[in-house]
mmCIF file of C-alpha atoms and ligand atoms in Angstrom:
data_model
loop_
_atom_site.group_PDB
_atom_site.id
_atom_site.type_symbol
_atom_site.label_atom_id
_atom_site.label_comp_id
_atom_site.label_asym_id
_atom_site.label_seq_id
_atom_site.Cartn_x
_atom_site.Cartn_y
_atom_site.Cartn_z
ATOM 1 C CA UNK A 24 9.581 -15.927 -14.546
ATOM 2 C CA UNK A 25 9.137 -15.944 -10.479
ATOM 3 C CA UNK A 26 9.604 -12.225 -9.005
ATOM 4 C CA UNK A 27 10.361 -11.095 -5.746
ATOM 5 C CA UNK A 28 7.911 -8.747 -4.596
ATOM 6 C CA UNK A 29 7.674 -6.984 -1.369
ATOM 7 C CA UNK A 30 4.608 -5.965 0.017
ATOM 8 C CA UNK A 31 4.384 -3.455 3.449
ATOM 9 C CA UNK A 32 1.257 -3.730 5.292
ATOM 10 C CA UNK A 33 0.618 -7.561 3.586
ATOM 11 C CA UNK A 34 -0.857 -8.671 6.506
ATOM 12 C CA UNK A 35 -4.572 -6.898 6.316
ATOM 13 C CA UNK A 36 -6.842 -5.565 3.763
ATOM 14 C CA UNK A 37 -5.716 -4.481 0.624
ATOM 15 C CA UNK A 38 -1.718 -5.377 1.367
ATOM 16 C CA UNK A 39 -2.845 -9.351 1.823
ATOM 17 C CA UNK A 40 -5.012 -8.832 -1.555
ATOM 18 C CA UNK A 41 -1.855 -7.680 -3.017
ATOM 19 C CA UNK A 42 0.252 -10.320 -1.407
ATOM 20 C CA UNK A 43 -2.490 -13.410 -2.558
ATOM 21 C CA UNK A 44 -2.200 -11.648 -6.036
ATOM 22 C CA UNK A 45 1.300 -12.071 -6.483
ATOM 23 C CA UNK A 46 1.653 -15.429 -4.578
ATOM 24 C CA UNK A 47 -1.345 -17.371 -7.069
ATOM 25 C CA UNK A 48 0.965 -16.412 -9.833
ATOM 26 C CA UNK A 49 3.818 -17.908 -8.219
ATOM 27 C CA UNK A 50 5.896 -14.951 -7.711
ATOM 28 C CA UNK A 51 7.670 -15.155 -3.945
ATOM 29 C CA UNK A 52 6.464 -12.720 -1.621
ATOM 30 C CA UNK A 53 7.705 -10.981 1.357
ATOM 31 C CA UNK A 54 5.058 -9.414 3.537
ATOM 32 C CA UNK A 55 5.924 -6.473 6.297
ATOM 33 C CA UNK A 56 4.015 -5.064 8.883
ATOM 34 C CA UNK A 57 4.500 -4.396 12.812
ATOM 35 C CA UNK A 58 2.329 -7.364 14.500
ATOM 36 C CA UNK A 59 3.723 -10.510 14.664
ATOM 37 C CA UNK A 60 1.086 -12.507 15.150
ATOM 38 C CA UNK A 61 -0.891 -10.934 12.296
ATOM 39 C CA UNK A 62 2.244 -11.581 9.873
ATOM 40 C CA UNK A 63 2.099 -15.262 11.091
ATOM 41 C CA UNK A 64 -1.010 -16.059 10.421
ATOM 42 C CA UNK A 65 -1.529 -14.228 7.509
ATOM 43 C CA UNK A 66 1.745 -15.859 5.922
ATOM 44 C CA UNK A 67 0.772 -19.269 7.098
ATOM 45 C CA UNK A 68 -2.984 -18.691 5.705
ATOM 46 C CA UNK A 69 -1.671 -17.381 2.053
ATOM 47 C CA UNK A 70 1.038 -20.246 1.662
ATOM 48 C CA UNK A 71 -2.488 -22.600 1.794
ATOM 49 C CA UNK A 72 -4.276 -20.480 -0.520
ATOM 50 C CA UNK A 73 -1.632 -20.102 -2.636
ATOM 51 C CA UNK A 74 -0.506 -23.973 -2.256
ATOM 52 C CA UNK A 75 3.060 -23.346 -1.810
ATOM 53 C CA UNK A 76 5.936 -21.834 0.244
ATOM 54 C CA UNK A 77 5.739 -18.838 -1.737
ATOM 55 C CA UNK A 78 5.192 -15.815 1.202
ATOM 56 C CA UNK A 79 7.386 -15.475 3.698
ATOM 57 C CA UNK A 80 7.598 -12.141 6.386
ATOM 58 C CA UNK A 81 9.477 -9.583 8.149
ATOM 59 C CA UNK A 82 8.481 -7.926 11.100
ATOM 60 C CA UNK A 83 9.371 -3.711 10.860
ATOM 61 C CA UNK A 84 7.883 -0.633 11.903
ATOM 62 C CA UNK A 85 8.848 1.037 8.646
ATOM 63 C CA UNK A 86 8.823 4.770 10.689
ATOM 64 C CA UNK A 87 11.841 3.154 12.100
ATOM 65 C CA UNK A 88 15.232 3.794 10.144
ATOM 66 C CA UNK A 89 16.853 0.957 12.210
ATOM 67 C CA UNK A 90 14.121 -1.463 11.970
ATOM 68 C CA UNK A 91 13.589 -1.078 8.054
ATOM 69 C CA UNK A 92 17.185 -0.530 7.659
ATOM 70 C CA UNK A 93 17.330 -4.651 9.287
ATOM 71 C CA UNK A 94 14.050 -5.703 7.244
ATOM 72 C CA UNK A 95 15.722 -4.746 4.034
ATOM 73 C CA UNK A 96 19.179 -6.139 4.841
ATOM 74 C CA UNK A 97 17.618 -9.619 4.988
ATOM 75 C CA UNK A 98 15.243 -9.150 1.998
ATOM 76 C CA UNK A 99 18.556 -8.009 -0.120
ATOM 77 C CA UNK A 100 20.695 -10.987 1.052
ATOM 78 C CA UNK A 101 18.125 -13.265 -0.845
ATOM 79 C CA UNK A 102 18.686 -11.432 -4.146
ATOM 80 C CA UNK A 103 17.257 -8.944 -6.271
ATOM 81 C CA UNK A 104 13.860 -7.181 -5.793
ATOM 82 C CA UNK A 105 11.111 -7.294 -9.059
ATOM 83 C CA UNK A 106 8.438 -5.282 -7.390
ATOM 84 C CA UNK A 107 8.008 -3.314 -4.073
ATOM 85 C CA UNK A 108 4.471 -2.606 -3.026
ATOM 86 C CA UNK A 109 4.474 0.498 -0.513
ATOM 87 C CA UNK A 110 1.204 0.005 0.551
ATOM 88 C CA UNK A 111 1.713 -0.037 4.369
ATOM 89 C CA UNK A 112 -0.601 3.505 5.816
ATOM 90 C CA UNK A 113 -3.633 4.479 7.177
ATOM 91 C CA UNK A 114 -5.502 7.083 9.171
ATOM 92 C CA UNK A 115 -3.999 8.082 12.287
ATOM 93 C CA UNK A 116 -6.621 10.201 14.338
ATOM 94 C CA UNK A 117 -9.609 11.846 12.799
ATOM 95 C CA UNK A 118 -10.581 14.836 15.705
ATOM 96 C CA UNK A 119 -7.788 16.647 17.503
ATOM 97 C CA UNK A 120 -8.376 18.989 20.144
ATOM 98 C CA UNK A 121 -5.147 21.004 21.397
ATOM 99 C CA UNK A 122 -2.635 22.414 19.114
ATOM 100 C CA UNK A 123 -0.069 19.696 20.431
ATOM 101 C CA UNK A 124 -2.576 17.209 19.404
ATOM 102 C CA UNK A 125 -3.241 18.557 16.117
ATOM 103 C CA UNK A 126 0.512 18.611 15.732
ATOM 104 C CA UNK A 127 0.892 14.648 16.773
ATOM 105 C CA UNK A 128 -1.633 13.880 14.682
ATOM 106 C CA UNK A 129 -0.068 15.886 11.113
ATOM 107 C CA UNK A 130 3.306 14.143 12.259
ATOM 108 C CA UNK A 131 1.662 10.708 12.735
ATOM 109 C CA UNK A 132 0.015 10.318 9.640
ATOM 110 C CA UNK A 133 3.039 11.760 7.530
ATOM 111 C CA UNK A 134 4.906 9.260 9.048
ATOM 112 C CA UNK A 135 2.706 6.595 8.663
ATOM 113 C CA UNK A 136 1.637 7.405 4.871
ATOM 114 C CA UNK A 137 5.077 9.168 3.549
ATOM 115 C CA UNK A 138 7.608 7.624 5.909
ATOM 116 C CA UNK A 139 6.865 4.070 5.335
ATOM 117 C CA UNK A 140 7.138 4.288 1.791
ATOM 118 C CA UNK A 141 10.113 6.680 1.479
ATOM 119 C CA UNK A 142 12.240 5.059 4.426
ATOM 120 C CA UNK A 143 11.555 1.250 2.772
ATOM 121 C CA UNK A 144 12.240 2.488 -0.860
ATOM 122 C CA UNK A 145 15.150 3.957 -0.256
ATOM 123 C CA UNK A 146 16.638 0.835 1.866
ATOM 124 C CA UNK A 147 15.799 -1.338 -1.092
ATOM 125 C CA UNK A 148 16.783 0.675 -3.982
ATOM 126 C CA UNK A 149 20.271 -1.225 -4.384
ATOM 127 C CA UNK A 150 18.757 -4.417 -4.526
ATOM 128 C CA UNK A 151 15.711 -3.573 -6.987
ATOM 129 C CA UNK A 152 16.264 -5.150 -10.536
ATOM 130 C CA UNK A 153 17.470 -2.720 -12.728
ATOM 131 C CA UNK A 154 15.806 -2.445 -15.837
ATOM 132 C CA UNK A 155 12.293 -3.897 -14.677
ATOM 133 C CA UNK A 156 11.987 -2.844 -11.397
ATOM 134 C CA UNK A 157 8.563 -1.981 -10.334
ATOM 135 C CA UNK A 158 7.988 0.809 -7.485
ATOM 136 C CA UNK A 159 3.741 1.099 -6.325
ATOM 137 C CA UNK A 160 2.601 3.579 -3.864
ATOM 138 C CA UNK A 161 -0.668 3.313 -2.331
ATOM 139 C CA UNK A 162 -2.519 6.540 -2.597
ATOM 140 C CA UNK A 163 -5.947 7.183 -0.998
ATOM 141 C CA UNK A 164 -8.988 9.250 -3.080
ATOM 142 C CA UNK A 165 -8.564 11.619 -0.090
ATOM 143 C CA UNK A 166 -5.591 12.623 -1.923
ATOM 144 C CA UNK A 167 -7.662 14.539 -4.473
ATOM 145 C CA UNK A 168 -10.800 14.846 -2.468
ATOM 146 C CA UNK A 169 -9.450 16.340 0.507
ATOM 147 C CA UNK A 170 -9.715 14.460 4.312
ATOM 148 C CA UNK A 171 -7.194 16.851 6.351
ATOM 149 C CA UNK A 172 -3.719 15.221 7.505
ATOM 150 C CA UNK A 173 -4.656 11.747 5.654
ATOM 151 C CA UNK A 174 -5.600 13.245 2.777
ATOM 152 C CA UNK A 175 -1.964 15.601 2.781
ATOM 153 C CA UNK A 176 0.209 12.763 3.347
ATOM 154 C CA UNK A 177 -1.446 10.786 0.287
ATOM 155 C CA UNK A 178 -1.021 13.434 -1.585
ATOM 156 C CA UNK A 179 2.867 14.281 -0.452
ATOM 157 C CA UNK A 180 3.088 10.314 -1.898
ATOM 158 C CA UNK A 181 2.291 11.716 -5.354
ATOM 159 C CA UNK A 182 5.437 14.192 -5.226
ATOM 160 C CA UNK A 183 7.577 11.581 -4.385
ATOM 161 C CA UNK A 184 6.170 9.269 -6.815
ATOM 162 C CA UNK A 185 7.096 11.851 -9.368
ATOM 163 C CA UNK A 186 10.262 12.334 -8.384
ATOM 164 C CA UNK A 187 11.230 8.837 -8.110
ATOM 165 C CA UNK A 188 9.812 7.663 -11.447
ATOM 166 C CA UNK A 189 12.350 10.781 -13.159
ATOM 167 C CA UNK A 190 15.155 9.275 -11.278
ATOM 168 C CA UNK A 191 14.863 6.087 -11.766
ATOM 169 C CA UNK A 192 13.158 6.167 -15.539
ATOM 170 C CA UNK A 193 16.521 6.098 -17.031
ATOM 171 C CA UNK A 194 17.286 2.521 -15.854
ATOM 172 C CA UNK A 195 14.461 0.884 -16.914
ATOM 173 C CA UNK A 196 12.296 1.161 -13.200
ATOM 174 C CA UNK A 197 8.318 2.674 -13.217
ATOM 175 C CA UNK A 198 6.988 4.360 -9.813
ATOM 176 C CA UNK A 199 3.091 4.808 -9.803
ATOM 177 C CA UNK A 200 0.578 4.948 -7.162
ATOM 178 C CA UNK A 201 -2.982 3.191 -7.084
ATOM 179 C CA UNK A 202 -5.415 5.555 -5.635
ATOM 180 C CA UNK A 203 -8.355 3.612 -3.955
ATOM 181 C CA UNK A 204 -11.723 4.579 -2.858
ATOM 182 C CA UNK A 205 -13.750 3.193 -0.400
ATOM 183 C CA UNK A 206 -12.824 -0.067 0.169
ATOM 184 C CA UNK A 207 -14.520 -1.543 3.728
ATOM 185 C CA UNK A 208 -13.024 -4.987 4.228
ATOM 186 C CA UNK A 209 -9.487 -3.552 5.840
ATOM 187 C CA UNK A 210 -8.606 -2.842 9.022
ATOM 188 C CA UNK A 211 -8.912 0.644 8.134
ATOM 189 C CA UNK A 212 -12.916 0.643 8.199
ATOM 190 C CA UNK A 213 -13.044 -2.011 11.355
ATOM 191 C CA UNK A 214 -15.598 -0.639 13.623
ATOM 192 C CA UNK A 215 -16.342 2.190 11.216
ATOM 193 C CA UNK A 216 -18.894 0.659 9.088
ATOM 194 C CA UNK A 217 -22.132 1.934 10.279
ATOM 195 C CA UNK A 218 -24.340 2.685 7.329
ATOM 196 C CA UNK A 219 -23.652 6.225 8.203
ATOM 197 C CA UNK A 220 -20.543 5.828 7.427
ATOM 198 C CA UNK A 221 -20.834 3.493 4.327
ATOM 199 C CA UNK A 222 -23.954 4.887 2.771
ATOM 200 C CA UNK A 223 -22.899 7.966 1.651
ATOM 201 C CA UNK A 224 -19.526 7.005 0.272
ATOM 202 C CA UNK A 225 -21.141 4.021 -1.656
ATOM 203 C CA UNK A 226 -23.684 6.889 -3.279
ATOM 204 C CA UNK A 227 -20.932 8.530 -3.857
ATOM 205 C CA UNK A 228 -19.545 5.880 -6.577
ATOM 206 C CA UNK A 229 -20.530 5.821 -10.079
ATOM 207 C CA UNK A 230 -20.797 1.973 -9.797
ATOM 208 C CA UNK A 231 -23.338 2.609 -6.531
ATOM 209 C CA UNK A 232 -21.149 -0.036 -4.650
ATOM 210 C CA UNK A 233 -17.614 -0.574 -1.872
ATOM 211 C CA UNK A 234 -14.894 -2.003 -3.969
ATOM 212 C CA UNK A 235 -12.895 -4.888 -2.566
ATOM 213 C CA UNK A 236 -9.254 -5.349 -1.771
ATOM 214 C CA UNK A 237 -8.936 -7.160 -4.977
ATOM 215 C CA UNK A 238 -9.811 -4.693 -7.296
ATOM 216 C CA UNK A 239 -6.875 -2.530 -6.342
ATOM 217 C CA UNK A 240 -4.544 -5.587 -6.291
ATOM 218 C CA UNK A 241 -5.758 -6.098 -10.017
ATOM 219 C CA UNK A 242 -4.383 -2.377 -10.041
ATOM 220 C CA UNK A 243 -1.387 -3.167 -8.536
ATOM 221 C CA UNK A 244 -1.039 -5.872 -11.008
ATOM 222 C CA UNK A 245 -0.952 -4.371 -13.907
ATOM 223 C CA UNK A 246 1.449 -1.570 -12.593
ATOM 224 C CA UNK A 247 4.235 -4.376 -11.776
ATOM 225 C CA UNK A 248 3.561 -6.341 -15.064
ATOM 226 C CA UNK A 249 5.932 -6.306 -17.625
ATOM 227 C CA UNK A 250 3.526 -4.870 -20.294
ATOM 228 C CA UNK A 251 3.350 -1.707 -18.327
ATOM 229 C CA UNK A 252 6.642 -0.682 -18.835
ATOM 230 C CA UNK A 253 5.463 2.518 -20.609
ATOM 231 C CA UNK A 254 3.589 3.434 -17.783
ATOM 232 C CA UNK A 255 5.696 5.487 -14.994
ATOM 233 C CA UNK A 256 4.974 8.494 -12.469
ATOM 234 C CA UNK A 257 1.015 7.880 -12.912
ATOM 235 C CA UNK A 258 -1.761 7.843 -10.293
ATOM 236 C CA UNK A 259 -4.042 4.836 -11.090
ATOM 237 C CA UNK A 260 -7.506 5.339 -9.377
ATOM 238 C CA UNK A 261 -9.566 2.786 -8.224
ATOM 239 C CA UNK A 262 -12.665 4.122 -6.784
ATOM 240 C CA UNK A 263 -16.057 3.666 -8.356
ATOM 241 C CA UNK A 264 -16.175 6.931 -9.977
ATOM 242 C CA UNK A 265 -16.534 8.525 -6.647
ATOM 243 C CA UNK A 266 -13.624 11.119 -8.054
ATOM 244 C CA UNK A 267 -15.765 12.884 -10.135
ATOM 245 C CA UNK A 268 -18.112 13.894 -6.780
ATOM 246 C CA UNK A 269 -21.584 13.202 -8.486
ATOM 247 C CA UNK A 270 -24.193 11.452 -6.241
HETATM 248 N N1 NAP B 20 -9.481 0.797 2.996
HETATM 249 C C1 NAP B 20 -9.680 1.875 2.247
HETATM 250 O O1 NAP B 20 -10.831 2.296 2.011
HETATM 251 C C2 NAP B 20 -8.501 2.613 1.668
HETATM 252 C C3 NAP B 20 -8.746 3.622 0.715
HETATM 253 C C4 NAP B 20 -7.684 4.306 0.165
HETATM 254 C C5 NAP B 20 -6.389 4.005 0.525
HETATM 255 N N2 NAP B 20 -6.158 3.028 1.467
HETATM 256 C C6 NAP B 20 -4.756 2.723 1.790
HETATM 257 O O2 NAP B 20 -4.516 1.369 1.539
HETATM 258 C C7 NAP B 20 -3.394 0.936 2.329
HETATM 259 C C8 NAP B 20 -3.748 -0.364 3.027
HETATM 260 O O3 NAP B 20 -4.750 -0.083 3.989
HETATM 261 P P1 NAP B 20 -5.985 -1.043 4.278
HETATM 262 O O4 NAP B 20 -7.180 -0.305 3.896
HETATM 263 O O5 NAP B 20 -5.726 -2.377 3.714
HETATM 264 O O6 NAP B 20 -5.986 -1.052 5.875
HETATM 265 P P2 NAP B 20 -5.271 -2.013 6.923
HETATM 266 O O7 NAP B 20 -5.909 -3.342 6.855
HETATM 267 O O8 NAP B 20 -5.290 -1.249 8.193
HETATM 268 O O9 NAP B 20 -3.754 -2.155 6.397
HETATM 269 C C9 NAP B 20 -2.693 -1.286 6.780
HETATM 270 C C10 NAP B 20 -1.454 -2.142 6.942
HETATM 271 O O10 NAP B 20 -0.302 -1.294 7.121
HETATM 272 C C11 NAP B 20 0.496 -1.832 8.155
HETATM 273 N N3 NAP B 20 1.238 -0.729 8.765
HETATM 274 C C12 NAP B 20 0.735 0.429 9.251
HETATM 275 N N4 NAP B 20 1.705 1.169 9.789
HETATM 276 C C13 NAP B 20 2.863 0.482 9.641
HETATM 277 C C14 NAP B 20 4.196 0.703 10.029
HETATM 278 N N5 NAP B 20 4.571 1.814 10.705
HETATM 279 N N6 NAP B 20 5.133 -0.227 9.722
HETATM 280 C C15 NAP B 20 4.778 -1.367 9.074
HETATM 281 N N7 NAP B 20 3.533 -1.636 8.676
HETATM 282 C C16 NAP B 20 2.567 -0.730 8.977
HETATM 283 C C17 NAP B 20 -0.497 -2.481 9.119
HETATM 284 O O11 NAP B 20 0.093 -3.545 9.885
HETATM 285 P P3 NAP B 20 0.593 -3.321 11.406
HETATM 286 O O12 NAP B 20 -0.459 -2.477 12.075
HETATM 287 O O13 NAP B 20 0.702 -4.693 11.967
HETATM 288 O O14 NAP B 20 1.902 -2.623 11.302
HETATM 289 C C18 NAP B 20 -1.532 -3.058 8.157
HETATM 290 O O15 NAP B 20 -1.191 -4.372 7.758
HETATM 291 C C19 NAP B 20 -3.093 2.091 3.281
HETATM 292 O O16 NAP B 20 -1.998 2.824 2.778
HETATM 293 C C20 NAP B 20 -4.356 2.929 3.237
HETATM 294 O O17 NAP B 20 -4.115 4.270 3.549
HETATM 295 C C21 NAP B 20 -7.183 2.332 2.042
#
């Protein structure tokens, strides 16, 4: 059966992973992001990966009520949403100097982590299919590892998550997060991947390698499939190992 899945950030990195995932099954898939000409090429790029019409786009700032409140409205006219994929984020500053800047930056990545997710799940919760639906967060290892404001917002995604998968359990809709690890070919790591940078997260990982954007759409996957219906309010990590902190 073709799904409608939503993906938020399916422009770049992992969120395009997620989006070609979806799309090479045939499922119809709605990317989101702010930059339109990413969201046009991107869209235009998976449709000939994918050979079909299958992904389409909305342009949002999802830290905008009004702007996600209009990005939903559309995607809800079409009909019913299978899966949403919160998986729009990413770090907003890592050094802050004053305390106003040290404020901005808290606030920034809250909204850009927890925001995004919370403002765009709640907008689409009338139209998600009930039983079936599937909610996915995207976490971060910094979550459990620690990586000051980035690191709290991921993990203020997990207390949601939880709270979301008890309210919604009853009707037959899972909320999880996937957790990734390092994972260098995203925007996230672009002009960040020094081998300073990249050799000691890669020792890190038990598997003494980066993962790709496709491993945690494999993640992502499974979470929205049909056979993990038994599977709700969970974390799924996807990062080499690197949890347990042995080099
Ligand atoms: N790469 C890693 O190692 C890693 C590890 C753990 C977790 N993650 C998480 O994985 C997710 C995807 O990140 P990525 O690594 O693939 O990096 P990325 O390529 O930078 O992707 C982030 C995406 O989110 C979108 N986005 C950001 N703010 C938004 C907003 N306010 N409204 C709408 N869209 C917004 C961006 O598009 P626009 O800028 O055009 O809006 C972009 O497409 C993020 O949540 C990130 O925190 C990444």
């Amino acid at each position: 059966m073709t799904r409608r899945v939503v993906v938020s950030g399916g422009g770049t990195g992992i969120g395009r992973a997620v989006a070609r995932r979806f799309a090479a099954e045939g499922d119809e898939v709605v990317i989101l992001g702010r930059r339109l000409e990413i969201l046009e090429e991107a869209t235009a790029e998976l449709n000939v990966e994918v050979g079909g019409d299958l992904v389409t786009f909305r342009q949002a700032d999802l830290t905008d009520p009004d702007n996600t409140a209009d990005a939903a409205g559309a995607i809800s006219a079409s009909g019913a949403v299978d899966v949403l994929v919160n998986n729009a984020g990413g770090a907003t500053s890592w050094e802050a100097g004053s305390l106003a800047e040290v404020a901005d930056d808290w606030l920034a990545a809250f909204r850009t982590n927890v925001l995004t997710a919370v403002l765009l799940t709640e907008a689409l919760l009338p139209a998600l299919r009930r039983p079936g639906g599937r909610i996915i967060a995207m976490s971060s290892v910094a979550a459990v590892r620690g990586a000051g404001s980035y690191g709290a917002a991921k993990a203020a995604l997990h207390a949601w998550v939880y709270t979301l998968a008890a309210s919604l359990g009853a009707e037959g809709v899972t909320v999880n997060a996937v957790a990734p690890g390092f994972i260098p070919d995203t925007e996230f790591w672009k002009g960040r991947r020094s081998p300073e940078v990249v050799e000691p997260r890669v020792a890190s990982t038990l598997v003494k390698r980066p993962g790709t954007p496709e491993e945690v759409a494999e993640a992502v996957a499974y979470l929205a499939s049909a056979q993990a219906g038994f599977t709700t309010g969970q974390i799924l990590q996807v990062n080499g190992g690197s949890v347990l902190g042995r080099g």
